C-alpha positions as protocol buffer text, in pm:
chain_id: "A"
residue {
  index: 1
  type: ASP
  ca { x: -2165 y: -2819 z: -4686 }
}
residue {
  index: 2
  type: ASN
  ca { x: -2433 y: -3067 z: -4797 }
}
residue {
  index: 3
  type: LYS
  ca { x: -2190 y: -3284 z: -4994 }
}
residue {
  index: 4
  type: VAL
  ca { x: -2148 y: -3639 z: -4866 }
}
residue {
  index: 5
  type: SER
  ca { x: -1897 y: -3908 z: -4960 }
}
residue {
  index: 6
  type: TYR
  ca { x: -2143 y: -4197 z: -4955 }
}
residue {
  index: 7
  type: PRO
  ca { x: -2478 y: -4251 z: -5129 }
}
residue {
  index: 8
  type: ILE
  ca { x: -2791 y: -4172 z: -4931 }
}
residue {
  index: 9
  type: SER
  ca { x: -3088 y: -4395 z: -5007 }
}
residue {
  index: 10
  type: TRP
  ca { x: -3452 y: -4339 z: -4913 }
}
residue {
  index: 11
  type: HIS
  ca { x: -3566 y: -4670 z: -5066 }
}
residue {
  index: 12
  type: GLN
  ca { x: -3637 y: -4842 z: -4736 }
}
residue {
  index: 13
  type: LEU
  ca { x: -3876 y: -4562 z: -4645 }
}
residue {
  index: 14
  type: GLN
  ca { x: -4100 y: -4677 z: -4930 }
}
residue {
  index: 15
  type: GLU
  ca { x: -4151 y: -5022 z: -4779 }
}
residue {
  index: 16
  type: PRO
  ca { x: -4491 y: -5098 z: -4618 }
}
residue {
  index: 17
  type: ASP
  ca { x: -4516 y: -5007 z: -4248 }
}
residue {
  index: 18
  type: GLN
  ca { x: -4564 y: -5371 z: -4148 }
}
residue {
  index: 19
  type: GLN
  ca { x: -4203 y: -5433 z: -4253 }
}
residue {
  index: 20
  type: HIS
  ca { x: -4083 y: -5187 z: -3987 }
}
residue {
  index: 21
  type: THR
  ca { x: -4079 y: -5207 z: -3608 }
}
residue {
  index: 22
  type: LYS
  ca { x: -4294 y: -4956 z: -3418 }
}
residue {
  index: 23
  type: SER
  ca { x: -3994 y: -4733 z: -3344 }
}
residue {
  index: 24
  type: ASN
  ca { x: -3884 y: -4748 z: -3706 }
}
residue {
  index: 25
  type: GLN
  ca { x: -4235 y: -4653 z: -3818 }
}
residue {
  index: 26
  type: ILE
  ca { x: -4217 y: -4341 z: -3599 }
}
residue {
  index: 27
  type: LEU
  ca { x: -3871 y: -4255 z: -3733 }
}
residue {
  index: 28
  type: LYS
  ca { x: -3993 y: -4313 z: -4088 }
}
residue {
  index: 29
  type: SER
  ca { x: -4288 y: -4077 z: -4029 }
}
residue {
  index: 30
  type: VAL
  ca { x: -4063 y: -3800 z: -3898 }
}
residue {
  index: 31
  type: ILE
  ca { x: -3808 y: -3837 z: -4180 }
}
residue {
  index: 32
  type: MET
  ca { x: -4074 y: -3845 z: -4453 }
}
residue {
  index: 33
  type: ARG
  ca { x: -4246 y: -3537 z: -4308 }
}
residue {
  index: 34
  type: ASN
  ca { x: -3917 y: -3345 z: -4327 }
}
residue {
  index: 35
  type: ILE
  ca { x: -3836 y: -3474 z: -4675 }
}
residue {
  index: 36
  type: ARG
  ca { x: -4178 y: -3383 z: -4814 }
}
residue {
  index: 37
  type: ALA
  ca { x: -4127 y: -3024 z: -4699 }
}
residue {
  index: 38
  type: HIS
  ca { x: -3855 y: -2971 z: -4961 }
}
residue {
  index: 39
  type: GLN
  ca { x: -3882 y: -3258 z: -5210 }
}
residue {
  index: 40
  type: LYS
  ca { x: -3898 y: -3175 z: -5582 }
}
residue {
  index: 41
  type: GLU
  ca { x: -4050 y: -3345 z: -5886 }
}
residue {
  index: 42
  type: ILE
  ca { x: -3954 y: -3365 z: -6253 }
}
residue {
  index: 43
  type: LEU
  ca { x: -4053 y: -3583 z: -6552 }
}
residue {
  index: 44
  type: LEU
  ca { x: -3771 y: -3733 z: -6761 }
}
residue {
  index: 45
  type: GLY
  ca { x: -3796 y: -3924 z: -7088 }
}
residue {
  index: 46
  type: ALA
  ca { x: -3497 y: -4095 z: -7250 }
}
residue {
  index: 47
  type: GLY
  ca { x: -3631 y: -4409 z: -7416 }
}
residue {
  index: 48
  type: CYS
  ca { x: -3815 y: -4708 z: -7274 }
}
residue {
  index: 49
  type: PHE
  ca { x: -3938 y: -4602 z: -6931 }
}
residue {
  index: 50
  type: TRP
  ca { x: -3863 y: -4946 z: -6783 }
}
residue {
  index: 51
  type: HIS
  ca { x: -3488 y: -4894 z: -6820 }
}
residue {
  index: 52
  type: VAL
  ca { x: -3488 y: -4522 z: -6744 }
}
residue {
  index: 53
  type: GLU
  ca { x: -3670 y: -4578 z: -6414 }
}
residue {
  index: 54
  type: TYR
  ca { x: -3443 y: -4867 z: -6318 }
}
residue {
  index: 55
  type: ALA
  ca { x: -3130 y: -4655 z: -6364 }
}
residue {
  index: 56
  type: LEU
  ca { x: -3260 y: -4334 z: -6205 }
}
residue {
  index: 57
  type: ARG
  ca { x: -3379 y: -4515 z: -5891 }
}
residue {
  index: 58
  type: ARG
  ca { x: -3015 y: -4599 z: -5817 }
}
residue {
  index: 59
  type: LEU
  ca { x: -2907 y: -4236 z: -5786 }
}
residue {
  index: 60
  type: PRO
  ca { x: -2864 y: -4105 z: -5430 }
}
residue {
  index: 61
  type: GLY
  ca { x: -3148 y: -3888 z: -5303 }
}
residue {
  index: 62
  type: ILE
  ca { x: -3419 y: -4035 z: -5525 }
}
residue {
  index: 63
  type: ILE
  ca { x: -3728 y: -4067 z: -5305 }
}
residue {
  index: 64
  type: ASP
  ca { x: -3976 y: -4225 z: -5546 }
}
residue {
  index: 65
  type: THR
  ca { x: -4047 y: -4286 z: -5913 }
}
residue {
  index: 66
  type: LYS
  ca { x: -4350 y: -4356 z: -6130 }
}
residue {
  index: 67
  type: THR
  ca { x: -4356 y: -4447 z: -6498 }
}
residue {
  index: 68
  type: GLY
  ca { x: -4617 y: -4282 z: -6715 }
}
residue {
  index: 69
  type: TYR
  ca { x: -4708 y: -4073 z: -7017 }
}
residue {
  index: 70
  type: ALA
  ca { x: -4680 y: -3698 z: -7076 }
}
residue {
  index: 71
  type: GLY
  ca { x: -4652 y: -3436 z: -7346 }
}
residue {
  index: 72
  type: GLY
  ca { x: -4932 y: -3571 z: -7563 }
}
residue {
  index: 73
  type: SER
  ca { x: -5246 y: -3435 z: -7718 }
}
residue {
  index: 74
  type: SER
  ca { x: -5520 y: -3313 z: -7483 }
}
residue {
  index: 75
  type: SER
  ca { x: -5760 y: -3501 z: -7710 }
}
residue {
  index: 76
  type: PHE
  ca { x: -5632 y: -3826 z: -7555 }
}
residue {
  index: 77
  type: PRO
  ca { x: -5672 y: -3801 z: -7176 }
}
residue {
  index: 78
  type: SER
  ca { x: -5560 y: -4095 z: -6965 }
}
residue {
  index: 79
  type: PRO
  ca { x: -5394 y: -4288 z: -7250 }
}
residue {
  index: 80
  type: SER
  ca { x: -5317 y: -4658 z: -7222 }
}
residue {
  index: 81
  type: TYR
  ca { x: -4989 y: -4818 z: -7322 }
}
residue {
  index: 82
  type: LYS
  ca { x: -5163 y: -4950 z: -7634 }
}
residue {
  index: 83
  type: ASP
  ca { x: -5282 y: -4599 z: -7724 }
}
residue {
  index: 84
  type: VAL
  ca { x: -4931 y: -4456 z: -7690 }
}
residue {
  index: 85
  type: CYS
  ca { x: -4770 y: -4738 z: -7890 }
}
residue {
  index: 86
  type: GLU
  ca { x: -5015 y: -4685 z: -8174 }
}
residue {
  index: 87
  type: GLY
  ca { x: -4865 y: -4337 z: -8213 }
}
residue {
  index: 88
  type: LYS
  ca { x: -5192 y: -4147 z: -8216 }
}
residue {
  index: 89
  type: THR
  ca { x: -5160 y: -3959 z: -7886 }
}
residue {
  index: 90
  type: ASN
  ca { x: -4806 y: -3816 z: -7921 }
}
residue {
  index: 91
  type: HIS
  ca { x: -4734 y: -3894 z: -7555 }
}
residue {
  index: 92
  type: ALA
  ca { x: -4380 y: -3973 z: -7446 }
}
residue {
  index: 93
  type: GLU
  ca { x: -4285 y: -4248 z: -7207 }
}
residue {
  index: 94
  type: VAL
  ca { x: -4149 y: -4066 z: -6901 }
}
residue {
  index: 95
  type: VAL
  ca { x: -4047 y: -4128 z: -6543 }
}
residue {
  index: 96
  type: LYS
  ca { x: -4177 y: -3903 z: -6269 }
}
residue {
  index: 97
  type: VAL
  ca { x: -3883 y: -3855 z: -6034 }
}
residue {
  index: 98
  type: VAL
  ca { x: -3938 y: -3734 z: -5678 }
}
residue {
  index: 99
  type: TYR
  ca { x: -3602 y: -3635 z: -5533 }
}
residue {
  index: 100
  type: ASP
  ca { x: -3436 y: -3472 z: -5235 }
}
residue {
  index: 101
  type: PRO
  ca { x: -3242 y: -3169 z: -5369 }
}
residue {
  index: 102
  type: ASN
  ca { x: -3027 y: -3164 z: -5055 }
}
residue {
  index: 103
  type: VAL
  ca { x: -2884 y: -3501 z: -5157 }
}
residue {
  index: 104
  type: CYS
  ca { x: -2921 y: -3502 z: -5536 }
}
residue {
  index: 105
  type: ASP
  ca { x: -2922 y: -3147 z: -5668 }
}
residue {
  index: 106
  type: LEU
  ca { x: -3110 y: -3075 z: -5990 }
}
residue {
  index: 107
  type: GLN
  ca { x: -2796 y: -3005 z: -6194 }
}
residue {
  index: 108
  type: THR
  ca { x: -2649 y: -3345 z: -6105 }
}
residue {
  index: 109
  type: LEU
  ca { x: -2976 y: -3521 z: -6182 }
}
residue {
  index: 110
  type: LEU
  ca { x: -3003 y: -3353 z: -6524 }
}
residue {
  index: 111
  type: ASP
  ca { x: -2638 y: -3417 z: -6608 }
}
residue {
  index: 112
  type: CYS
  ca { x: -2685 y: -3787 z: -6531 }
}
residue {
  index: 113
  type: PHE
  ca { x: -3003 y: -3790 z: -6738 }
}
residue {
  index: 114
  type: LEU
  ca { x: -2826 y: -3633 z: -7038 }
}
residue {
  index: 115
  type: ALA
  ca { x: -2538 y: -3880 z: -7003 }
}
residue {
  index: 116
  type: MET
  ca { x: -2756 y: -4192 z: -7000 }
}
residue {
  index: 117
  type: HIS
  ca { x: -2877 y: -4156 z: -7359 }
}
residue {
  index: 118
  type: ASP
  ca { x: -2789 y: -3977 z: -7681 }
}
residue {
  index: 119
  type: PRO
  ca { x: -2984 y: -3649 z: -7677 }
}
residue {
  index: 120
  type: THR
  ca { x: -2853 y: -3548 z: -8021 }
}
residue {
  index: 121
  type: VAL
  ca { x: -3053 y: -3807 z: -8215 }
}
residue {
  index: 122
  type: VAL
  ca { x: -3421 y: -3778 z: -8306 }
}
residue {
  index: 123
  type: ARG
  ca { x: -3524 y: -4138 z: -8352 }
}
residue {
  index: 124
  type: ALA
  ca { x: -3855 y: -4263 z: -8221 }
}
residue {
  index: 125
  type: HIS
  ca { x: -4019 y: -4549 z: -8408 }
}
residue {
  index: 126
  type: GLY
  ca { x: -3930 y: -4391 z: -8742 }
}
residue {
  index: 127
  type: LYS
  ca { x: -4047 y: -4040 z: -8654 }
}
residue {
  index: 128
  type: ARG
  ca { x: -3774 y: -3787 z: -8725 }
}
residue {
  index: 129
  type: ALA
  ca { x: -3946 y: -3462 z: -8624 }
}
residue {
  index: 130
  type: GLN
  ca { x: -3866 y: -3316 z: -8285 }
}
residue {
  index: 131
  type: LYS
  ca { x: -4124 y: -3344 z: -8006 }
}
residue {
  index: 132
  type: THR
  ca { x: -4268 y: -3663 z: -8157 }
}
residue {
  index: 133
  type: GLY
  ca { x: -4241 y: -4030 z: -8067 }
}
residue {
  index: 134
  type: GLN
  ca { x: -4295 y: -4212 z: -7741 }
}
residue {
  index: 135
  type: TYR
  ca { x: -3918 y: -4262 z: -7687 }
}
residue {
  index: 136
  type: ARG
  ca { x: -3814 y: -3902 z: -7742 }
}
residue {
  index: 137
  type: SER
  ca { x: -3569 y: -3717 z: -7520 }
}
residue {
  index: 138
  type: CYS
  ca { x: -3770 y: -3480 z: -7302 }
}
residue {
  index: 139
  type: ILE
  ca { x: -3779 y: -3292 z: -6974 }
}
residue {
  index: 140
  type: PHE
  ca { x: -4115 y: -3181 z: -6835 }
}
residue {
  index: 141
  type: VAL
  ca { x: -4110 y: -2945 z: -6536 }
}
residue {
  index: 142
  type: PHE
  ca { x: -4357 y: -2809 z: -6282 }
}
residue {
  index: 143
  type: ASP
  ca { x: -4199 y: -2476 z: -6186 }
}
residue {
  index: 144
  type: HIS
  ca { x: -4010 y: -2198 z: -6359 }
}
residue {
  index: 145
  type: GLU
  ca { x: -3687 y: -2237 z: -6163 }
}
residue {
  index: 146
  type: THR
  ca { x: -3660 y: -2602 z: -6266 }
}
residue {
  index: 147
  type: GLU
  ca { x: -3733 y: -2499 z: -6625 }
}
residue {
  index: 148
  type: ARG
  ca { x: -3450 y: -2244 z: -6614 }
}
residue {
  index: 149
  type: VAL
  ca { x: -3198 y: -2496 z: -6479 }
}
residue {
  index: 150
  type: ALA
  ca { x: -3311 y: -2759 z: -6732 }
}
residue {
  index: 151
  type: ARG
  ca { x: -3269 y: -2525 z: -7028 }
}
residue {
  index: 152
  type: GLU
  ca { x: -2924 y: -2423 z: -6906 }
}
residue {
  index: 153
  type: ALA
  ca { x: -2824 y: -2789 z: -6863 }
}
residue {
  index: 154
  type: VAL
  ca { x: -2938 y: -2873 z: -7216 }
}
residue {
  index: 155
  type: ASP
  ca { x: -2757 y: -2569 z: -7356 }
}
residue {
  index: 156
  type: ASP
  ca { x: -2437 y: -2660 z: -7169 }
}
residue {
  index: 157
  type: CYS
  ca { x: -2458 y: -3016 z: -7303 }
}
residue {
  index: 158
  type: ARG
  ca { x: -2510 y: -2880 z: -7656 }
}
residue {
  index: 159
  type: LYS
  ca { x: -2196 y: -2667 z: -7625 }
}
residue {
  index: 160
  type: GLN
  ca { x: -1993 y: -2956 z: -7487 }
}
residue {
  index: 161
  type: LEU
  ca { x: -2105 y: -3197 z: -7759 }
}
residue {
  index: 162
  type: ARG
  ca { x: -2092 y: -2928 z: -8029 }
}
residue {
  index: 163
  type: LYS
  ca { x: -2414 y: -3067 z: -8171 }
}
residue {
  index: 164
  type: LEU
  ca { x: -2778 y: -2967 z: -8161 }
}
residue {
  index: 165
  type: LEU
  ca { x: -2985 y: -3157 z: -7906 }
}
residue {
  index: 166
  type: SER
  ca { x: -3328 y: -3304 z: -7968 }
}
residue {
  index: 167
  type: THR
  ca { x: -3418 y: -3281 z: -7599 }
}
residue {
  index: 168
  type: GLU
  ca { x: -3749 y: -3103 z: -7540 }
}
residue {
  index: 169
  type: VAL
  ca { x: -3782 y: -2887 z: -7227 }
}
residue {
  index: 170
  type: ARG
  ca { x: -4139 y: -2797 z: -7147 }
}
residue {
  index: 171
  type: PHE
  ca { x: -4338 y: -2645 z: -6862 }
}
residue {
  index: 172
  type: LEU
  ca { x: -4619 y: -2890 z: -6796 }
}
residue {
  index: 173
  type: THR
  ca { x: -4930 y: -2677 z: -6812 }
}
residue {
  index: 174
  type: ASN
  ca { x: -5160 y: -2542 z: -7080 }
}
residue {
  index: 175
  type: SER
  ca { x: -5368 y: -2235 z: -7159 }
}
residue {
  index: 176
  type: SER
  ca { x: -5696 y: -2400 z: -7057 }
}
residue {
  index: 177
  type: GLY
  ca { x: -5583 y: -2407 z: -6695 }
}
residue {
  index: 178
  type: THR
  ca { x: -5566 y: -2785 z: -6670 }
}
residue {
  index: 179
  type: GLU
  ca { x: -5399 y: -2892 z: -6348 }
}
residue {
  index: 180
  type: GLU
  ca { x: -5037 y: -2994 z: -6404 }
}
residue {
  index: 181
  type: SER
  ca { x: -5091 y: -3333 z: -6236 }
}
residue {
  index: 182
  type: GLU
  ca { x: -5358 y: -3419 z: -6491 }
}
residue {
  index: 183
  type: LEU
  ca { x: -5107 y: -3384 z: -6774 }
}
residue {
  index: 184
  type: PHE
  ca { x: -4902 y: -3676 z: -6641 }
}
residue {
  index: 185
  type: TRP
  ca { x: -5076 y: -4010 z: -6669 }
}
residue {
  index: 186
  type: ILE
  ca { x: -4942 y: -4295 z: -6453 }
}
residue {
  index: 187
  type: ALA
  ca { x: -4873 y: -4609 z: -6654 }
}
residue {
  index: 188
  type: GLU
  ca { x: -5032 y: -4946 z: -6583 }
}
residue {
  index: 189
  type: ASP
  ca { x: -4911 y: -5141 z: -6278 }
}
residue {
  index: 190
  type: ARG
  ca { x: -4715 y: -5387 z: -6492 }
}
residue {
  index: 191
  type: HIS
  ca { x: -4489 y: -5101 z: -6604 }
}
residue {
  index: 192
  type: GLN
  ca { x: -4400 y: -4982 z: -6253 }
}
residue {
  index: 193
  type: ARG
  ca { x: -4046 y: -5080 z: -6144 }
}
residue {
  index: 194
  type: HIS
  ca { x: -4057 y: -5340 z: -6420 }
}
residue {
  index: 195
  type: ASP
  ca { x: -3685 y: -5414 z: -6449 }
}
residue {
  index: 196
  type: GLU
  ca { x: -3646 y: -5420 z: -6072 }
}
residue {
  index: 197
  type: ARG
  ca { x: -3910 y: -5692 z: -6053 }
}
residue {
  index: 198
  type: VAL
  ca { x: -3819 y: -5887 z: -6366 }
}
residue {
  index: 199
  type: LYS
  ca { x: -3445 y: -5849 z: -6419 }
}
residue {
  index: 200
  type: SER
  ca { x: -3293 y: -5801 z: -6073 }
}
residue {
  index: 201
  type: LYS
  ca { x: -3141 y: -6110 z: -5915 }
}
residue {
  index: 202
  type: ASP
  ca { x: -3060 y: -5968 z: -5570 }
}
residue {
  index: 203
  type: ARG
  ca { x: -3066 y: -5646 z: -5369 }
}
residue {
  index: 204
  type: ASP
  ca { x: -2721 y: -5547 z: -5496 }
}
residue {
  index: 205
  type: ASP
  ca { x: -2875 y: -5500 z: -5841 }
}
residue {
  index: 206
  type: VAL
  ca { x: -3090 y: -5213 z: -5712 }
}
residue {
  index: 207
  type: LYS
  ca { x: -2878 y: -5061 z: -5436 }
}
residue {
  index: 208
  type: THR
  ca { x: -2810 y: -4689 z: -5443 }
}
residue {
  index: 209
  type: MET
  ca { x: -2483 y: -4579 z: -5606 }
}
residue {
  index: 210
  type: ASP
  ca { x: -2289 y: -4256 z: -5575 }
}
residue {
  index: 211
  type: ALA
  ca { x: -2312 y: -4031 z: -5879 }
}
residue {
  index: 212
  type: PHE
  ca { x: -1963 y: -4113 z: -6011 }
}
residue {
  index: 213
  type: ASP
  ca { x: -2018 y: -4490 z: -5997 }
}
residue {
  index: 214
  type: TRP
  ca { x: -2361 y: -4438 z: -6149 }
}
residue {
  index: 215
  type: LEU
  ca { x: -2208 y: -4260 z: -6449 }
}
residue {
  index: 216
  type: VAL
  ca { x: -1956 y: -4539 z: -6495 }
}
residue {
  index: 217
  type: GLU
  ca { x: -2241 y: -4790 z: -6496 }
}
residue {
  index: 218
  type: TYR
  ca { x: -2505 y: -4603 z: -6696 }
}
residue {
  index: 219
  type: GLY
  ca { x: -2326 y: -4331 z: -6891 }
}
residue {
  index: 220
  type: ARG
  ca { x: -2382 y: -4412 z: -7260 }
}
residue {
  index: 221
  type: ARG
  ca { x: -2138 y: -4169 z: -7423 }
}
residue {
  index: 222
  type: SER
  ca { x: -1764 y: -4217 z: -7439 }
}
residue {
  index: 223
  type: SER
  ca { x: -1563 y: -3990 z: -7207 }
}
residue {
  index: 224
  type: SER
  ca { x: -1890 y: -3898 z: -7040 }
}
residue {
  index: 225
  type: ILE
  ca { x: -1840 y: -3672 z: -6740 }
}
residue {
  index: 226
  type: TRP
  ca { x: -2139 y: -3478 z: -6604 }
}
residue {
  index: 227
  type: GLY
  ca { x: -2318 y: -3462 z: -6937 }
}
residue {
  index: 228
  type: SER
  ca { x: -2013 y: -3390 z: -7152 }
}
residue {
  index: 229
  type: GLY
  ca { x: -1840 y: -3618 z: -7399 }
}
residue {
  index: 230
  type: GLU
  ca { x: -1867 y: -3741 z: -7752 }
}
residue {
  index: 231
  type: SER
  ca { x: -2200 y: -3849 z: -7893 }
}
residue {
  index: 232
  type: MET
  ca { x: -2259 y: -4223 z: -7875 }
}
residue {
  index: 233
  type: GLU
  ca { x: -2266 y: -4425 z: -8194 }
}
residue {
  index: 234
  type: VAL
  ca { x: -2595 y: -4578 z: -8304 }
}
residue {
  index: 235
  type: ALA
  ca { x: -2518 y: -4940 z: -8372 }
}
residue {
  index: 236
  type: VAL
  ca { x: -2806 y: -5018 z: -8604 }
}
residue {
  index: 237
  type: ASP
  ca { x: -2970 y: -4792 z: -8858 }
}
residue {
  index: 238
  type: ASP
  ca { x: -3325 y: -4915 z: -8827 }
}
residue {
  index: 239
  type: SER
  ca { x: -3604 y: -4666 z: -8896 }
}
residue {
  index: 240
  type: LEU
  ca { x: -3836 y: -4860 z: -8667 }
}
residue {
  index: 241
  type: ASP
  ca { x: -3599 y: -4845 z: -8372 }
}
residue {
  index: 242
  type: ASP
  ca { x: -3538 y: -4529 z: -8178 }
}
residue {
  index: 243
  type: GLY
  ca { x: -3177 y: -4597 z: -8079 }
}
residue {
  index: 244
  type: MET
  ca { x: -3259 y: -4517 z: -7717 }
}
residue {
  index: 245
  type: ALA
  ca { x: -3511 y: -4795 z: -7658 }
}
residue {
  index: 246
  type: ARG
  ca { x: -3229 y: -5050 z: -7660 }
}
residue {
  index: 247
  type: MET
  ca { x: -3025 y: -4879 z: -7392 }
}
residue {
  index: 248
  type: MET
  ca { x: -2946 y: -5090 z: -7088 }
}
residue {
  index: 249
  type: ILE
  ca { x: -3134 y: -5391 z: -7229 }
}
């Protein structure tokens, strides 16, 4: 049984080696080698990537995160934040999540993702069509098994909410044979772990939480339990605001 009653955090393993003793560096090397053998990756978009990254990093079993852009036109390789905000590239703001499936299984990760925003609303800087807007709800995957689980999670959430979801699930590749990694563009340094750097007052603000406490803290739908619950209310009807960008601000 892989279930544990306390949150497991790999955050300290991301610290520079000079912050570890020699013995700890050796232990870190062994642990990371074992983790890398079975770690998984997924791209998740649910609004402003600053806030999405900040919340997801607090889930147990999250190894690393990077903010960036994905799902846009191949005519705009390596887009900048300015390019994306101008709305010409059709890229979404996403967080690349590297996770340990032995600690945080994919179903739990996706259920938490679907609970942290309203996936029933298509609102992204005034764009109402699905698959458009930098703040759209989206899941980009790198393998077919993850795609299958993601589609099932979205379908289960749709049935529970009894509403259609705007969440896009997409296998990140294209017919030209472009490498998957080239379809995710890492955002500028100032966007990496932004809220952790700017908003956090102490280490307790970024410590790892167990999944239940995480849902209490970051679940944005009433009666939200593992992706179920009633759809959240949008407080302001503003065509220039996506409704998700304000979450956790």
